[in-house]
Amino acid sequence: MRGAGRKLRRRFVLTPLVDVIFLLVIFFALSSRIAPFGLIPVSGHQEAPADREAAAERRASDAQTVLVLSHGTVRAGSRIIALGDLAPAATSMREAGTGSVLVVTSRRALAEDVAQALNALRLAGIGNVRLVGRPSGAATSQTGASP
Amino acid sequence: MMSRRAKAAGGGLSLSRKRRRPRSDPAIPTINVVFLLLLFFILAGTVTAPQEAAIDPARTGDGPGGRLPRPLLTITTDAALGLDGQSISRDGLGAAVAELARQSDGKRPVIHVLAARDLPADTLVWALGEISAAGAATSLVVLKADRPGERTRP
């Protein structure tokens, strides 16, 4: 009875565990996006009806500037501003009394131009931005973009 | 000078028996690294549908970045729409958003729009208008970059 009293030692087998973990790593590596995403609020972020009414009153009293958005540039009257310079230009507009901006997209404008313009106006502290599609397009008007 | 044990053994030299330590598995460091990789992907990444992963969004240059939010409306360069990985038609966008609004218990849902950066702006404005008309708030999803327009691998 040589081995009767000896305890049978079981070794923990790691290989199946490692296989499953490798498969999980491959799944997450292939199906995840780890880029830093940001959000630009566009419309409907004013929750209370009182805020909405106040914003409507402000909109009526504010001076409005029309910006025509093209690819990489914005036209304000006769002045053409590169999108990279829109934030400081919008800040000076706000300081000059502009509280409301109407952004009209032209045929050449892309989604990236819209995002950059909205972001620049938000950074400049312009409270009310209205985004409108080009007039020849099908009923594409949108209000909002309140930071 | 003989040790007591050597004396007990009759004067012969005896070597003390070394207890063998169980050798650790050489794969354990690799497993640790793989575990860390798994944790990284789980915590930092967002699992996306293939349609969502194919979209290259606009870049802006400020603020902290976060994970991809939900519910997510995707618009590809050729104006194909998808809501949380499910393809929808242009005509069905309003109904799909209204259904989400109905499910959100009286709160106004926020639809996050992930549009391809080279999508015509008219299509984007149309989609934002449709969502607002269906009773939801909208946010535009952008990719944070050091300089606007910079190519960042998503």
XYZ file of C-alpha atoms in Angstrom:
301
model
C 0.000 0.000 0.000
C 2.586 2.441 -1.108
C 0.565 5.406 -2.383
C -2.566 5.017 -0.271
C -1.839 7.868 2.135
C -0.375 10.207 -0.426
C -2.612 13.021 -1.661
C -3.071 13.200 -5.385
C -1.892 16.674 -6.458
C -3.805 18.092 -9.367
C -2.108 20.719 -11.476
C -4.170 23.697 -12.589
C -4.316 23.535 -16.367
C -3.967 27.008 -17.848
C -4.138 26.278 -21.554
C -7.956 26.399 -22.077
C -8.153 29.611 -20.033
C -5.419 31.206 -22.124
C -7.156 30.117 -25.326
C -10.409 31.796 -24.283
C -8.619 34.981 -23.212
C -6.767 35.157 -26.504
C -10.053 34.817 -28.378
C -11.593 37.594 -26.261
C -8.618 39.862 -26.948
C -8.902 39.229 -30.687
C -12.665 39.937 -30.576
C -12.272 43.222 -28.702
C -9.271 44.317 -30.753
C -11.123 43.833 -34.030
C -14.563 45.118 -33.054
C -13.784 48.095 -30.778
C -13.011 51.678 -31.559
C -10.723 53.307 -29.039
C -10.548 56.764 -30.639
C -11.587 59.755 -28.467
C -15.020 60.902 -29.638
C -16.533 64.260 -28.808
C -20.076 65.581 -28.979
C -21.361 68.846 -30.392
C -24.915 69.502 -29.163
C -27.056 70.489 -32.139
C -30.686 70.726 -31.115
C -33.206 70.061 -28.380
C -30.827 70.241 -25.432
C -32.846 72.912 -23.603
C -34.929 70.824 -21.245
C -37.262 73.211 -19.455
C -40.037 75.010 -21.409
C -39.151 78.206 -19.506
C -35.632 78.021 -20.939
C -37.072 77.532 -24.396
C -39.248 80.628 -24.055
C -36.315 82.659 -22.749
C -34.205 81.503 -25.682
C -36.952 82.464 -28.132
C -37.167 85.944 -26.577
C -33.397 86.299 -26.715
C -33.423 85.188 -30.353
C -35.970 87.862 -31.234
C -33.960 90.618 -29.571
C -30.471 89.542 -30.713
C -28.749 90.875 -33.797
C -28.458 88.084 -36.348
C -25.503 87.378 -38.623
C -25.784 85.152 -41.667
C -22.847 82.893 -42.443
C -22.688 81.016 -45.741
C -20.728 77.830 -45.209
C -18.610 76.449 -48.013
C -15.816 73.872 -48.078
C -13.152 75.151 -45.656
C -14.451 78.717 -45.586
C -17.335 80.788 -44.324
C -18.675 83.966 -45.881
C -20.014 86.700 -43.648
C -21.327 89.441 -45.922
C -18.423 90.247 -48.216
C -15.830 88.821 -45.838
C -14.478 85.308 -46.389
C -13.140 83.599 -43.258
C -11.215 80.330 -43.148
C -12.882 77.818 -40.839
C -9.738 77.705 -38.707
C -10.131 81.432 -38.016
C -13.855 81.333 -37.377
C -13.642 81.059 -33.573
C -11.766 84.381 -33.051
C -13.912 86.048 -35.722
C -17.079 84.807 -34.016
C -15.791 86.056 -30.670
C -15.370 89.544 -32.107
C -18.860 89.252 -33.664
C -20.304 88.405 -30.262
C -18.458 91.317 -28.680
C -19.913 93.551 -31.391
C -23.419 92.508 -30.346
C -24.199 89.441 -32.451
C -26.136 86.961 -30.358
C -27.644 84.865 -33.092
C -26.065 83.279 -36.163
C -27.760 81.708 -39.138
C -25.501 79.194 -40.899
C -26.546 78.420 -44.462
C -24.749 75.503 -46.091
C -23.711 75.831 -49.715
C -23.468 73.047 -52.287
C -19.751 72.516 -51.601
C -20.029 72.302 -47.802
C -19.330 68.946 -46.185
C -20.227 67.441 -42.808
C -16.729 68.252 -41.537
C -17.270 71.939 -42.335
C -20.571 71.905 -40.429
C -18.907 70.299 -37.403
C -16.032 72.778 -37.407
C -18.322 75.774 -37.827
C -20.665 74.668 -35.019
C -17.714 73.968 -32.757
C -16.115 77.350 -33.464
C -19.392 79.184 -32.783
C -19.858 77.212 -29.584
C -16.334 78.106 -28.451
C -17.004 81.757 -29.231
C -19.990 81.658 -26.872
C -22.655 82.430 -29.425
C -25.813 81.213 -27.747
C -28.106 80.731 -30.668
C -27.059 79.139 -33.940
C -29.503 78.100 -36.634
C -28.394 75.685 -39.311
C -30.167 75.767 -42.651
C -29.594 73.681 -45.782
C -29.115 75.440 -49.092
C -32.385 76.873 -50.406
C -32.465 74.664 -53.533
C -32.451 71.499 -51.379
C -35.564 69.782 -50.084
C -36.947 71.337 -46.843
C -33.759 71.041 -44.825
C -34.006 73.558 -42.072
C -32.860 72.948 -38.550
C -32.804 75.176 -35.541
C -30.753 74.889 -32.417
C -27.061 74.355 -31.791
C -27.351 75.988 -28.407
C -24.260 75.377 -26.339
C 34.149 18.937 13.629
C 31.202 16.755 12.740
C 27.642 17.777 12.921
C 25.215 16.016 15.192
C 23.336 14.487 12.244
C 26.585 13.251 10.726
C 27.470 11.718 13.996
C 24.101 9.986 14.205
C 24.599 8.618 10.721
C 27.713 6.837 11.822
C 30.288 9.385 10.883
C 29.467 9.559 7.112
C 28.788 12.866 5.321
C 25.141 13.522 4.572
C 23.875 16.374 2.465
C 20.719 18.081 3.667
C 17.839 17.362 1.310
C 16.686 20.467 -0.454
C 12.951 20.789 -0.695
C 11.960 21.275 -4.302
C 9.810 24.262 -4.979
C 7.153 23.778 -7.660
C 8.329 25.603 -10.757
C 5.951 28.298 -11.983
C 4.563 27.937 -15.473
C 6.711 29.920 -17.947
C 3.551 31.047 -19.763
C 2.283 33.094 -16.796
C 3.977 36.413 -17.778
C 2.448 36.095 -21.243
C -0.955 35.439 -19.718
C -0.583 38.523 -17.510
C 0.144 40.715 -20.522
C -2.810 39.259 -22.428
C -5.072 39.924 -19.435
C -3.907 43.537 -19.383
C -4.606 43.860 -23.109
C -8.091 42.457 -22.561
C -8.753 44.953 -19.761
C -7.519 47.807 -21.939
C -9.831 46.928 -24.833
C -12.816 46.416 -22.526
C -12.330 49.705 -20.659
C -11.141 52.005 -23.440
C -12.990 50.713 -26.474
C -16.560 50.622 -27.653
C -17.818 47.569 -29.490
C -19.166 48.745 -32.829
C -21.005 47.255 -35.768
C -18.932 46.944 -38.972
C -21.038 49.703 -40.567
C -20.135 52.065 -37.712
C -16.463 51.178 -37.802
C -16.248 52.081 -41.494
C -17.238 55.728 -40.954
C -14.532 58.345 -40.798
C -16.057 61.273 -38.855
C -15.205 64.968 -38.792
C -12.406 66.201 -36.539
C -12.400 69.090 -34.134
C -9.627 70.250 -31.903
C -10.789 70.853 -28.356
C -12.146 69.202 -25.249
C -11.789 65.757 -23.784
C -12.712 62.734 -25.847
C -14.933 59.887 -24.759
C -16.433 56.637 -25.923
C -18.830 56.235 -28.822
C -22.305 57.107 -27.450
C -25.667 55.404 -28.008
C -28.197 55.597 -29.646
C -26.075 56.240 -32.701
C -27.268 57.199 -36.159
C -24.618 56.589 -38.795
C -24.574 58.286 -42.181
C -22.043 57.028 -44.709
C -20.619 59.094 -47.568
C -23.239 57.688 -49.938
C -26.002 58.713 -47.455
C -26.807 55.175 -46.231
C -28.376 55.370 -42.780
C -28.009 53.018 -39.826
C -29.400 53.240 -36.302
C -27.362 51.298 -33.717
C -25.980 48.997 -36.396
C -29.310 48.348 -38.142
C -29.725 49.722 -41.650
C -32.725 51.982 -42.118
C -34.149 53.726 -45.150
C -34.379 57.498 -45.486
C -38.140 57.267 -45.264
C -37.927 55.144 -42.125
C -35.696 57.539 -40.162
C -38.538 59.544 -38.642
C -40.448 56.424 -37.594
C -37.334 54.821 -36.060
C -36.563 57.939 -34.023
C -40.208 58.296 -32.945
C -40.102 54.676 -31.752
C -36.995 55.461 -29.674
C -38.725 58.532 -28.246
C -41.728 56.370 -27.297
C -39.467 53.897 -25.481
C -37.696 56.575 -23.466
C -40.509 57.103 -20.907
C -41.387 60.706 -21.622
C -37.794 61.938 -21.722
C -36.561 63.436 -24.936
C -33.945 61.020 -26.295
C -30.672 62.312 -27.675
C -29.742 60.808 -31.033
C -26.002 60.967 -31.668
C -25.209 61.440 -35.340
C -21.984 59.948 -36.651
C -21.620 61.286 -40.177
C -18.796 60.664 -42.612
C -16.609 63.740 -42.832
C -17.051 64.015 -46.614
C -20.838 63.678 -46.512
C -22.557 66.620 -48.270
C -23.750 69.068 -45.621
C -27.265 69.112 -47.089
C -27.752 65.440 -46.251
C -26.536 66.021 -42.700
C -28.834 69.011 -42.224
C -31.751 66.991 -43.626
C -31.071 64.137 -41.160
C -30.788 66.538 -38.205
C -34.088 68.138 -39.229
C -35.839 64.764 -39.508
C -34.654 63.730 -36.040
C -35.786 67.003 -34.467
C -39.151 66.719 -36.188
C -39.549 63.205 -34.769
C -39.130 64.554 -31.232
C -35.518 63.818 -30.324
C -32.537 66.006 -29.487
C -29.412 65.649 -31.599
C -25.677 65.715 -31.061
C -23.016 65.508 -33.705
C -20.266 62.980 -33.001
C -16.788 64.148 -33.943
C -13.326 62.781 -33.467
C -10.956 64.728 -31.272
C -7.712 65.681 -32.999
C -4.877 67.989 -31.979
C -5.385 70.030 -35.099
C -8.720 70.120 -36.974
C -8.487 68.165 -40.204
C -5.655 65.999 -38.894
C -5.826 62.326 -39.849
C -6.321 60.272 -36.709
C -6.688 56.547 -36.968
C -10.121 55.719 -35.502
